[in-house]
Short mmCIF file of C-alpha atoms and ligand atoms in Angstrom, two decimals:
data_model
loop_
_atom_site.label_atom_id
_atom_site.label_comp_id
_atom_site.label_asym_id
_atom_site.label_seq_id
_atom_site.Cartn_x
_atom_site.Cartn_y
_atom_site.Cartn_z
CA MET A 1 194.54 -103.39 73.92
CA PRO A 2 193.68 -103.30 70.23
CA THR A 3 196.58 -102.09 68.12
CA ASP A 4 194.40 -100.78 65.31
CA LEU A 5 190.82 -100.48 64.17
CA TYR A 6 190.89 -103.96 62.68
CA THR A 7 192.28 -105.86 65.65
CA PRO A 8 189.57 -108.04 67.21
CA THR A 9 188.82 -108.08 70.93
CA PRO A 10 186.55 -110.40 72.97
CA ALA A 11 183.94 -107.60 72.98
CA ASP A 12 183.43 -108.36 69.27
CA LYS A 13 182.10 -111.80 70.30
CA PHE A 14 183.87 -113.73 67.56
CA THR A 15 183.82 -117.48 68.05
CA PHE A 16 185.23 -120.54 66.32
CA GLY A 17 184.34 -124.22 66.57
CA LEU A 18 186.57 -127.10 67.56
CA TRP A 19 185.57 -128.47 64.15
CA THR A 20 186.53 -125.31 62.24
CA VAL A 21 190.04 -124.42 63.37
CA GLY A 22 190.58 -128.14 63.99
CA ASN A 23 189.43 -129.10 60.47
CA PRO A 24 192.11 -131.48 59.12
CA GLY A 25 191.48 -130.72 55.43
CA ARG A 26 189.56 -133.86 54.47
CA ASP A 27 187.14 -133.69 51.53
CA PRO A 28 184.99 -136.31 49.78
CA PHE A 29 187.86 -137.02 47.36
CA GLY A 30 190.88 -136.84 49.61
CA GLU A 31 192.33 -137.74 52.96
CA PRO A 32 193.30 -135.13 55.59
CA THR A 33 196.19 -132.82 54.73
CA ARG A 34 196.78 -131.66 58.33
CA SER A 35 197.48 -133.62 61.51
CA PRO A 36 194.62 -133.98 63.93
CA LEU A 37 194.71 -131.67 66.99
CA THR A 38 193.35 -132.36 70.47
CA PRO A 39 190.57 -130.04 71.72
CA ALA A 40 193.11 -128.33 74.02
CA GLU A 41 195.50 -127.79 71.08
CA ILE A 42 192.69 -126.25 69.03
CA VAL A 43 191.88 -123.87 71.88
CA ASP A 44 195.57 -122.90 72.00
CA ALA A 45 195.56 -122.23 68.25
CA ILE A 46 192.53 -119.93 68.66
CA GLY A 47 194.42 -118.26 71.50
CA VAL A 48 197.43 -117.69 69.22
CA ALA A 49 195.20 -116.03 66.61
CA GLY A 50 194.12 -113.64 69.39
CA GLY A 51 191.03 -111.57 70.11
CA ALA A 52 188.37 -114.30 69.94
CA TYR A 53 185.61 -114.57 72.54
CA GLY A 54 184.98 -118.27 72.59
CA VAL A 55 185.01 -121.76 71.17
CA ASN A 56 181.99 -123.93 70.41
CA PHE A 57 181.72 -127.69 70.06
CA HIS A 58 179.66 -130.70 69.08
CA ASP A 59 179.57 -133.38 71.78
CA ASN A 60 181.90 -135.59 69.75
CA ASP A 61 184.36 -132.83 68.82
CA LEU A 62 185.20 -132.85 72.50
CA ILE A 63 184.49 -136.42 73.59
CA PRO A 64 184.82 -139.20 70.98
CA ILE A 65 181.58 -141.18 70.68
CA ASP A 66 183.15 -144.36 72.11
CA ALA A 67 185.23 -142.74 74.88
CA SER A 68 185.13 -144.25 78.37
CA GLU A 69 184.13 -142.11 81.32
CA ALA A 70 187.75 -141.87 82.47
CA GLU A 71 188.86 -140.76 79.00
CA ALA A 72 186.06 -138.19 78.88
CA ASP A 73 187.08 -136.79 82.26
CA ALA A 74 190.71 -136.42 81.20
CA ILE A 75 189.76 -134.62 77.96
CA LYS A 76 187.40 -132.27 79.79
CA LYS A 77 190.09 -131.43 82.31
CA ASP A 78 192.64 -130.55 79.60
CA PHE A 79 190.04 -128.59 77.66
CA ARG A 80 189.00 -126.60 80.70
CA LYS A 81 192.61 -125.72 81.44
CA ALA A 82 193.15 -124.62 77.84
CA LEU A 83 190.03 -122.41 78.00
CA ARG A 84 191.33 -120.78 81.15
CA ARG A 85 194.85 -120.24 79.82
CA ASN A 86 193.49 -118.64 76.64
CA LYS A 87 190.63 -116.77 78.36
CA LEU A 88 188.04 -118.29 76.06
CA LYS A 89 184.40 -119.13 76.80
CA VAL A 90 182.06 -121.79 75.42
CA PRO A 91 178.97 -119.81 74.40
CA MET A 92 177.41 -122.43 72.13
CA ALA A 93 177.13 -126.21 72.01
CA THR A 94 175.52 -128.62 69.58
CA THR A 95 175.08 -132.34 68.87
CA ASN A 96 176.70 -134.40 66.18
CA LEU A 97 173.68 -136.14 64.65
CA PHE A 98 175.31 -136.74 61.29
CA THR A 99 178.69 -138.55 61.40
CA ASP A 100 177.84 -141.90 62.94
CA PRO A 101 176.33 -144.50 60.54
CA VAL A 102 173.33 -144.84 62.86
CA PHE A 103 172.18 -141.45 61.48
CA LYS A 104 172.58 -142.43 57.83
CA ASP A 105 168.87 -141.79 57.23
CA GLY A 106 168.36 -138.95 59.67
CA ALA A 107 168.07 -138.41 63.40
CA PHE A 108 164.87 -136.70 64.59
CA THR A 109 163.18 -137.54 61.28
CA SER A 110 164.48 -141.08 60.85
CA ASN A 111 161.90 -143.67 59.83
CA ASP A 112 163.08 -145.81 62.74
CA ALA A 113 161.59 -144.95 66.15
CA GLU A 114 164.69 -146.35 67.88
CA VAL A 115 167.00 -144.00 65.95
CA ARG A 116 164.69 -141.04 66.68
CA ALA A 117 164.73 -141.82 70.40
CA TYR A 118 168.52 -142.29 70.36
CA ALA A 119 168.92 -138.89 68.65
CA ILE A 120 166.92 -137.21 71.43
CA HIS A 121 168.84 -139.16 74.10
CA LYS A 122 172.19 -138.13 72.51
CA THR A 123 171.08 -134.49 72.37
CA MET A 124 170.07 -134.57 76.06
CA LYS A 125 173.54 -135.85 77.00
CA SER A 126 175.16 -133.28 74.76
CA MET A 127 173.08 -130.51 76.36
CA GLN A 128 174.43 -131.63 79.74
CA LEU A 129 177.98 -131.43 78.37
CA GLY A 130 177.44 -127.95 76.93
CA ALA A 131 175.93 -126.78 80.22
CA GLU A 132 179.01 -128.03 82.10
CA PHE A 133 181.02 -125.47 80.12
CA GLY A 134 178.47 -122.68 80.44
CA ALA A 135 176.95 -122.72 76.95
CA LYS A 136 173.68 -120.81 76.62
CA ILE A 137 173.01 -121.22 72.90
CA TYR A 138 172.18 -124.66 71.61
CA VAL A 139 172.41 -125.07 67.83
CA MET A 140 170.45 -127.71 65.96
CA TRP A 141 171.62 -128.43 62.45
CA GLY A 142 169.76 -131.34 60.89
CA GLY A 143 172.35 -132.32 58.32
CA ARG A 144 170.96 -135.82 57.80
CA GLU A 145 167.30 -134.85 58.07
CA GLY A 146 166.23 -135.28 54.49
CA THR A 147 166.05 -137.57 51.50
CA GLU A 148 167.59 -138.49 48.19
CA SER A 149 164.33 -140.04 47.04
CA ASP A 150 160.97 -138.96 48.41
CA ALA A 151 159.81 -142.55 47.98
CA THR A 152 161.63 -143.19 51.25
CA LYS A 153 160.03 -140.78 53.75
CA ASP A 154 156.78 -139.00 54.39
CA PRO A 155 157.69 -135.27 54.42
CA VAL A 156 154.68 -134.22 56.52
CA LEU A 157 155.51 -136.88 59.09
CA ALA A 158 159.10 -135.62 59.05
CA CYS A 159 157.90 -132.14 60.10
CA LYS A 160 155.78 -133.67 62.88
CA ARG A 161 158.68 -135.81 64.11
CA PHE A 162 161.08 -132.89 64.09
CA ARG A 163 158.53 -130.85 66.10
CA GLU A 164 158.09 -133.67 68.61
CA ALA A 165 161.86 -133.81 69.20
CA VAL A 166 162.29 -130.04 69.60
CA ASN A 167 159.27 -129.86 71.94
CA PHE A 168 160.70 -132.67 74.06
CA LEU A 169 164.11 -130.98 74.28
CA CYS A 170 162.60 -127.59 75.16
CA LYS A 171 160.79 -129.22 78.09
CA TYR A 172 164.02 -130.97 79.10
CA ASN A 173 165.84 -127.62 78.96
CA LYS A 174 163.23 -126.12 81.31
CA ASP A 175 163.20 -129.09 83.62
CA GLN A 176 166.98 -129.06 84.05
CA GLY A 177 167.23 -125.27 84.27
CA PHE A 178 169.96 -125.14 81.62
CA GLY A 179 168.70 -121.79 80.35
CA TYR A 180 169.51 -122.60 76.72
CA LYS A 181 168.07 -120.79 73.75
CA PHE A 182 167.88 -123.12 70.75
CA ALA A 183 169.02 -121.89 67.35
CA LEU A 184 167.88 -123.92 64.33
CA GLU A 185 170.19 -123.91 61.31
CA ALA A 186 168.86 -124.48 57.81
CA LYS A 187 170.72 -125.87 54.80
CA PRO A 188 169.31 -126.85 51.40
CA ASN A 189 171.47 -129.93 50.71
CA GLU A 190 174.74 -131.70 51.61
CA PRO A 191 175.18 -134.20 53.06
CA ARG A 192 171.62 -135.22 51.99
CA GLY A 193 170.37 -134.76 48.46
CA HIS A 194 167.61 -132.60 49.93
CA ILE A 195 167.50 -131.43 53.54
CA TYR A 196 164.19 -130.62 55.23
CA PHE A 197 163.73 -126.98 56.30
CA ALA A 198 165.95 -125.85 53.43
CA VAL A 199 166.22 -122.15 54.26
CA THR A 200 166.10 -119.94 57.35
CA GLY A 201 162.56 -118.86 56.49
CA SER A 202 161.40 -122.50 56.71
CA TYR A 203 162.49 -122.57 60.35
CA LEU A 204 160.98 -119.17 61.12
CA ALA A 205 157.59 -120.58 60.12
CA PHE A 206 158.19 -123.88 61.94
CA ILE A 207 159.15 -122.19 65.23
CA GLU A 208 155.70 -120.66 65.57
CA THR A 209 154.20 -124.19 65.67
CA LEU A 210 156.27 -125.25 68.72
CA ASP A 211 155.16 -125.53 72.35
CA HIS A 212 157.87 -123.04 73.40
CA PRO A 213 158.42 -120.67 70.47
CA GLU A 214 160.06 -118.13 72.80
CA MET A 215 162.89 -120.58 73.48
CA VAL A 216 163.73 -121.17 69.83
CA GLY A 217 165.30 -118.99 67.14
CA VAL A 218 167.58 -119.46 64.17
CA ASN A 219 171.27 -119.77 63.36
CA PRO A 220 171.54 -118.73 59.71
CA GLU A 221 174.77 -119.56 57.86
CA PHE A 222 176.07 -117.36 55.05
CA ALA A 223 177.08 -120.33 52.89
CA HIS A 224 173.78 -122.14 53.20
CA GLU A 225 171.47 -119.61 51.56
CA ASN A 226 174.24 -118.87 49.08
CA MET A 227 174.44 -122.55 48.07
CA ALA A 228 170.83 -122.22 46.97
CA GLY A 229 171.56 -119.01 45.05
CA LEU A 230 169.58 -116.92 47.53
CA ASN A 231 170.23 -113.54 49.13
CA PHE A 232 171.50 -114.30 52.64
CA VAL A 233 171.14 -110.69 53.81
CA HIS A 234 167.39 -110.82 53.19
CA HIS A 235 167.03 -114.04 55.17
CA VAL A 236 168.93 -112.63 58.12
CA ALA A 237 166.83 -109.48 57.94
CA GLN A 238 163.66 -111.55 58.21
CA ALA A 239 165.07 -113.37 61.23
CA ILE A 240 165.91 -110.03 62.84
CA ASP A 241 162.43 -108.71 62.12
CA ALA A 242 160.99 -111.81 63.81
CA LYS A 243 163.38 -111.29 66.79
CA LYS A 244 164.76 -114.73 66.12
CA LEU A 245 168.41 -114.09 65.27
CA PHE A 246 169.89 -115.96 68.24
CA HIS A 247 173.23 -116.84 66.60
CA ILE A 248 174.93 -116.50 63.21
CA ASP A 249 177.43 -118.58 61.24
CA LEU A 250 179.74 -116.46 59.12
CA ASN A 251 181.74 -117.88 56.23
CA ASP A 252 181.75 -117.58 52.47
CA GLN A 253 180.64 -119.56 49.48
CA VAL A 254 180.44 -119.20 45.72
CA MET A 255 176.75 -119.34 44.83
CA CYS A 256 175.25 -122.68 43.80
CA ARG A 257 178.43 -124.71 44.37
CA TYR A 258 179.20 -127.57 46.75
CA ASP A 259 179.47 -126.68 50.45
CA GLN A 260 182.71 -124.68 50.53
CA ASP A 261 182.79 -123.11 54.01
CA PHE A 262 185.35 -120.52 52.90
CA ARG A 263 186.83 -117.86 55.17
CA PHE A 264 184.39 -114.98 55.83
CA GLY A 265 184.87 -112.21 53.28
CA SER A 266 187.00 -114.31 50.95
CA ASN A 267 184.61 -114.38 48.02
CA SER A 268 181.42 -112.30 48.28
CA TYR A 269 182.72 -108.84 49.19
CA LYS A 270 179.51 -106.96 48.56
CA GLN A 271 177.15 -109.41 50.28
CA SER A 272 179.54 -109.71 53.24
CA PHE A 273 179.58 -105.93 53.50
CA PHE A 274 175.79 -105.61 53.51
CA LEU A 275 175.51 -108.44 56.01
CA THR A 276 178.00 -106.76 58.36
CA LYS A 277 176.19 -103.46 57.94
CA LEU A 278 172.87 -105.15 58.72
CA LEU A 279 174.26 -106.65 61.95
CA ILE A 280 175.68 -103.28 62.99
CA ASP A 281 172.64 -101.21 62.03
CA THR A 282 170.31 -103.56 63.92
CA LYS A 283 172.70 -103.79 66.90
CA TYR A 284 173.02 -107.58 66.85
CA LYS A 285 174.48 -108.56 70.22
CA GLY A 286 174.94 -112.32 69.84
CA CYS A 287 178.04 -114.29 68.93
CA LYS A 288 179.47 -114.24 65.43
CA HIS A 289 180.66 -117.76 64.82
CA PHE A 290 183.05 -118.47 61.96
CA ASP A 291 181.73 -121.76 60.62
CA SER A 292 184.43 -122.22 58.05
CA HIS A 293 187.76 -123.91 57.57
CA ALA A 294 191.11 -123.12 56.03
CA TYR A 295 191.85 -124.19 52.47
CA ARG A 296 192.95 -127.81 52.18
CA GLN A 297 196.38 -126.55 51.11
CA SER A 298 196.98 -124.69 54.39
CA ASP A 299 199.37 -125.96 57.04
CA ALA A 300 198.98 -125.33 60.79
CA LYS A 301 200.59 -121.89 60.50
CA ASP A 302 198.29 -120.86 57.68
CA VAL A 303 195.29 -122.04 59.72
CA ILE A 304 196.16 -119.30 62.21
CA GLU A 305 196.13 -116.81 59.32
CA PHE A 306 192.71 -118.16 58.36
CA ALA A 307 191.39 -117.52 61.89
CA LYS A 308 192.94 -114.05 62.06
CA GLY A 309 191.68 -113.22 58.59
CA SER A 310 188.09 -114.20 59.44
CA MET A 311 187.99 -111.71 62.30
CA ARG A 312 189.94 -109.03 60.46
CA SER A 313 187.62 -109.15 57.45
CA TYR A 314 184.64 -108.54 59.70
CA LYS A 315 186.40 -105.61 61.39
CA VAL A 316 187.35 -104.11 58.01
CA LEU A 317 183.77 -104.41 56.79
CA GLU A 318 182.52 -103.00 60.08
CA ALA A 319 184.70 -99.90 59.55
CA LYS A 320 183.36 -99.64 55.99
CA ALA A 321 179.79 -99.85 57.28
CA HIS A 322 180.44 -96.93 59.64
CA LYS A 323 182.01 -95.05 56.75
CA PHE A 324 178.92 -95.72 54.62
CA ASN A 325 176.66 -94.49 57.41
CA ASN A 326 178.70 -91.28 57.76
CA ASP A 327 179.26 -90.58 54.09
CA LYS A 328 177.49 -87.31 53.28
CA ALA A 329 176.91 -88.01 49.58
CA ILE A 330 175.56 -91.49 50.30
CA GLN A 331 173.30 -90.28 53.08
CA LYS A 332 172.02 -87.47 50.87
CA LEU A 333 171.04 -89.97 48.20
CA LEU A 334 169.38 -92.21 50.80
CA ASN A 335 167.32 -89.24 51.92
CA VAL A 336 166.23 -88.59 48.34
CA ILE A 337 165.19 -92.22 47.93
CA ASN A 338 163.31 -92.60 51.21
CA ARG A 339 160.44 -90.20 50.75
CA GLU A 340 158.29 -89.57 53.77
CA ASN A 341 154.66 -88.52 53.55
CA SER A 342 153.20 -88.15 57.01
CA LYS A 343 149.62 -87.75 55.82
CA LEU A 344 149.64 -90.98 53.81
CA GLN A 345 151.74 -92.84 56.36
CA THR A 346 149.24 -92.08 59.10
CA MET A 347 146.45 -93.22 56.81
CA THR A 348 148.01 -96.63 56.01
CA LYS A 349 149.50 -97.33 59.42
CA LYS A 350 146.30 -98.62 60.89
CA PHE A 351 143.00 -99.73 59.36
CA THR A 352 140.01 -97.71 60.57
CA LYS A 353 136.73 -96.86 58.84
CA LYS A 354 138.07 -93.33 58.38
CA SER A 355 141.49 -94.35 57.01
CA MET A 356 139.77 -96.77 54.65
CA LYS A 357 137.53 -94.01 53.27
CA ASP A 358 140.36 -91.47 53.11
CA LEU A 359 142.61 -93.85 51.23
CA LEU A 360 139.93 -94.87 48.76
CA ALA A 361 139.16 -91.19 48.13
CA TYR A 362 142.79 -90.11 47.75
CA ASP A 363 143.75 -88.81 44.34
CA PHE A 364 147.12 -90.30 43.31
CA ASP A 365 149.11 -88.76 40.45
CA ARG A 366 150.56 -92.01 39.11
CA LYS A 367 152.64 -90.39 36.36
CA ALA A 368 154.26 -87.87 38.70
CA MET A 369 154.98 -90.68 41.17
CA ALA A 370 156.66 -92.82 38.52
CA ALA A 371 158.75 -89.84 37.39
CA LYS A 372 160.42 -89.31 40.78
CA PRO A 373 164.16 -89.98 40.44
CA LEU A 374 165.83 -93.06 41.91
CA PRO A 375 169.57 -92.55 41.42
CA TYR A 376 170.47 -96.15 42.23
CA GLU A 377 173.36 -96.31 39.75
CA GLU A 378 174.99 -93.37 41.50
CA LEU A 379 174.40 -94.88 44.93
CA ASP A 380 175.71 -98.30 43.99
CA GLN A 381 178.83 -96.80 42.40
CA LEU A 382 179.51 -94.77 45.56
CA THR A 383 179.20 -98.02 47.51
CA PHE A 384 181.66 -99.72 45.15
CA ASP A 385 184.15 -96.84 45.43
CA LEU A 386 183.86 -96.94 49.21
CA LEU A 387 184.41 -100.69 49.33
CA MET A 388 187.39 -100.51 46.98
CA GLY A 389 189.02 -97.85 49.13
CA VAL A 390 189.04 -95.04 46.56
CA ARG A 391 186.50 -93.03 48.50
C1 GLT B 1 178.74 -128.72 60.25
C2 GLT B 1 177.82 -127.89 59.41
C3 GLT B 1 177.55 -126.58 60.00
C4 GLT B 1 176.82 -126.61 61.31
C5 GLT B 1 177.57 -127.29 62.37
C6 GLT B 1 176.67 -127.45 63.58
S1 GLT B 1 178.33 -128.72 61.90
O1 GLT B 1 180.04 -128.26 60.15
O2 GLT B 1 178.40 -127.74 58.12
O3 GLT B 1 176.90 -125.72 59.13
O4 GLT B 1 176.69 -125.28 61.76
O5 GLT B 1 176.19 -128.72 63.73
MN1 MN B 2 178.30 -125.00 56.26
MN1 MN B 3 176.95 -123.77 60.30
#
């Protein structure tokens, strides 16, 4: 039973990755600061944090790339037991197509046909592994799909090759009856200088060119649009409008910096609030995956605080969103701003010969229209007061 409004429960559908809570604190300049944990130990740590719904993995987070079959079986057995003891599910799985040197120049978009085929083969095996644990969302993040110099790859061919791979894997999904929905995750850069399909919108357009667009959606990540200095909330809104928000990665990130993967809510209070409000207002039902890691300074105990804090921040912002939606002064201002006009709305809703003529003949009073008040300063200040807890 939740002890207060901010205590998470599995109904919130919060998830973590083996690679997030298990992150050992390595960065490009320094060695790990925390001891490595086994998959079962990571599941136990998520269990200690309490209230999560599930744990996601890349194939090689669970089974090392060179493991023997016997080793793989032993790991799976321990992992399954840990899931059971902590009452956690595996809702999402994905493939590591970025760590091994074979993927140094990409996976599905590599210039080498053998690497491209191996990437599809590895994804097929990884889909089998995810299915063994009941995953129904399959994330594809093409971290190595890109270039440092465009002398090296044909970008149009890269799109075609990526499409070929996704089409193949959709057919495989159908053939095997896995029942996955794929969720494509965009990122502008890191680890490549430039990654193809840099933002969520790039994938939304790409999906419509696939053989099975209904099987494919997006997995936007807060930090990724933020790295490019873009408004994440708007990208998620477009995905929702397209009915393509299959999964979401929550974390935080100072705009235009290196890939920080901070704890959700730790930096961008206002954007995190509007994102949470968007997910609530549009009744998003999917998992909310915290794709982040604890600060490099944190020890194992502080990692638990990181996991708890991620969920708590969402719950706090969720309560604030409800407060915003029930705040009389705020709602009054929103009603002033959103001006309905049923006559004009009917006219512009659908093009007909009549609506065309009526609209062309309509006499607009431009000056009066421009003079209508838009008290946005007042509204934004009320939002600030609400977020800061003085309202
Ligand atoms: C990696 C990346 C994430 C992706 C993960 C899925 S792996 O941690 O930074 O954004 O979601 O492959
Ligand atoms: Mn990231
Ligand atoms: Mn991510």
